[in-house]
Coordinates of C-alpha atoms in Angstrom, one line a residue:
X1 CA 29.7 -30.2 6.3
X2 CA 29.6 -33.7 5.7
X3 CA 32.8 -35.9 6.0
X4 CA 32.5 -38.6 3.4
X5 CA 35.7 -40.9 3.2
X6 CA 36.0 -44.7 1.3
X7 CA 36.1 -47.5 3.7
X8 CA 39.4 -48.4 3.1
X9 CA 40.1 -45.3 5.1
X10 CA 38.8 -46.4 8.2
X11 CA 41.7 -49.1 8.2
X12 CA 44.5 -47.1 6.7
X13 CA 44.1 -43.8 8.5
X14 CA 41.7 -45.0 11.6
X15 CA 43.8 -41.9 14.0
X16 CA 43.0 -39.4 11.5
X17 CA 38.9 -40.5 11.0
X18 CA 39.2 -40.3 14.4
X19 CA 40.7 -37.2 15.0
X20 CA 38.4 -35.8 12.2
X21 CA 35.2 -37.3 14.4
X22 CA 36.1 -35.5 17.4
X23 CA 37.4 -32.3 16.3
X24 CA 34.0 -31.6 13.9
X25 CA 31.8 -33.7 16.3
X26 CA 30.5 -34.8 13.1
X27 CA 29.4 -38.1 11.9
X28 CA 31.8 -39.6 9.0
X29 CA 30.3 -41.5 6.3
X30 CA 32.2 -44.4 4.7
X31 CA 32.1 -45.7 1.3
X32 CA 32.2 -49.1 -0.3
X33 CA 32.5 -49.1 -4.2
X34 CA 31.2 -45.7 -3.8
X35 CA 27.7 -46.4 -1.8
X36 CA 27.1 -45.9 1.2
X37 CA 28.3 -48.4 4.0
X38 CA 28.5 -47.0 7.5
X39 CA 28.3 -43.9 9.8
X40 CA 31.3 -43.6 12.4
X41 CA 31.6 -40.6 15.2
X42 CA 32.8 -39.6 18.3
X43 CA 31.2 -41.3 21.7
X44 CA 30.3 -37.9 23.2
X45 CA 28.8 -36.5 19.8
X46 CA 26.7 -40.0 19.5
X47 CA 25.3 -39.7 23.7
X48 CA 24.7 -36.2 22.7
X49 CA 22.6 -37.2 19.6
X50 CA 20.8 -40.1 21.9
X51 CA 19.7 -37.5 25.1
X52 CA 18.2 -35.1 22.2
X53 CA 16.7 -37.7 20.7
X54 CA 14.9 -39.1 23.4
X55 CA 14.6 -35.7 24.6
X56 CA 12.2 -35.5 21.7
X57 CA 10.7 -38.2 22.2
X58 CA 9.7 -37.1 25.4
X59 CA 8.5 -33.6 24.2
X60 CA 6.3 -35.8 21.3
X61 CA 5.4 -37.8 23.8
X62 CA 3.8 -34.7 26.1
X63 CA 2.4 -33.1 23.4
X64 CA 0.4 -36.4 21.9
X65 CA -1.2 -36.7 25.4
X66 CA -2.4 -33.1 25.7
X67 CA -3.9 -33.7 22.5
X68 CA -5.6 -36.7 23.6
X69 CA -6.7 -34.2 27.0
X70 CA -4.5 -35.9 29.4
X71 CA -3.4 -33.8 32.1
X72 CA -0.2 -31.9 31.5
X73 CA 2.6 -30.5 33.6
X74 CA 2.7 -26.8 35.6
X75 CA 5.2 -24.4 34.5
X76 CA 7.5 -25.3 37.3
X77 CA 7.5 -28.9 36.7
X78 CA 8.5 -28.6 32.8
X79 CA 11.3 -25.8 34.0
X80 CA 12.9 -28.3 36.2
X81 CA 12.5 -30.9 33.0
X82 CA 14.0 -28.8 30.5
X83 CA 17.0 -27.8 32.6
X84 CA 17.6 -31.8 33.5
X85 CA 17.9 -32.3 30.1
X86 CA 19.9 -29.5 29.2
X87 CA 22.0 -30.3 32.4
X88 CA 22.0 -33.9 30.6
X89 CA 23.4 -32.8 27.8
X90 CA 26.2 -30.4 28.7
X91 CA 27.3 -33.1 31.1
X92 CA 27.7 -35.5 28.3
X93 CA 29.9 -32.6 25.8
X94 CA 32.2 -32.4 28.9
X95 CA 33.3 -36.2 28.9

């Protein structure tokens, strides 16, 4: 769902956008005379968003080499990579 509030908001009711970040761990959008202005959310739901980004951009990355015939990774070595990252991003919910 996405939380779309006017930016008057974020001065008037900034415990409630904040409460309303964290508890949906969704972004909220903010208005100014009705377009779009800014995006606020929660610190932990942002460094989630950043580790499965780059995350991506790793795994992009990987496969643009393998296309190009560079040497990949054994099965072992992209286990213990996928469970850093997933490590990396459970660690960063429980903040």
């Amino acid at each position: 769902m996405m939380n779309i509030k006017p930016s008057a908001a974020i001065r008037k009711n900034y415990n409630e956008i904040s409460e309303l970040c964290k508890r949906s761990g969704e972004p909220v959008y903010l208005t100014k005379n009705g377009e779009g202005d800014l995006v606020v959310m929660n610190i932990e739901a942002f460094a989630r968003r950043e580790s499965m980004l780059r995350l991506r951009e790793d795994l992009i990355a990987a496969e643009e080499g393998r296309l190009k015939g560079k040497s990949g990774y054994s099965i072992d070595n992209v286990a213990a990579l996928m469970k850093a990252a997933v490590q990396e991003v459970l660690d960063g919910q429980r903040k």
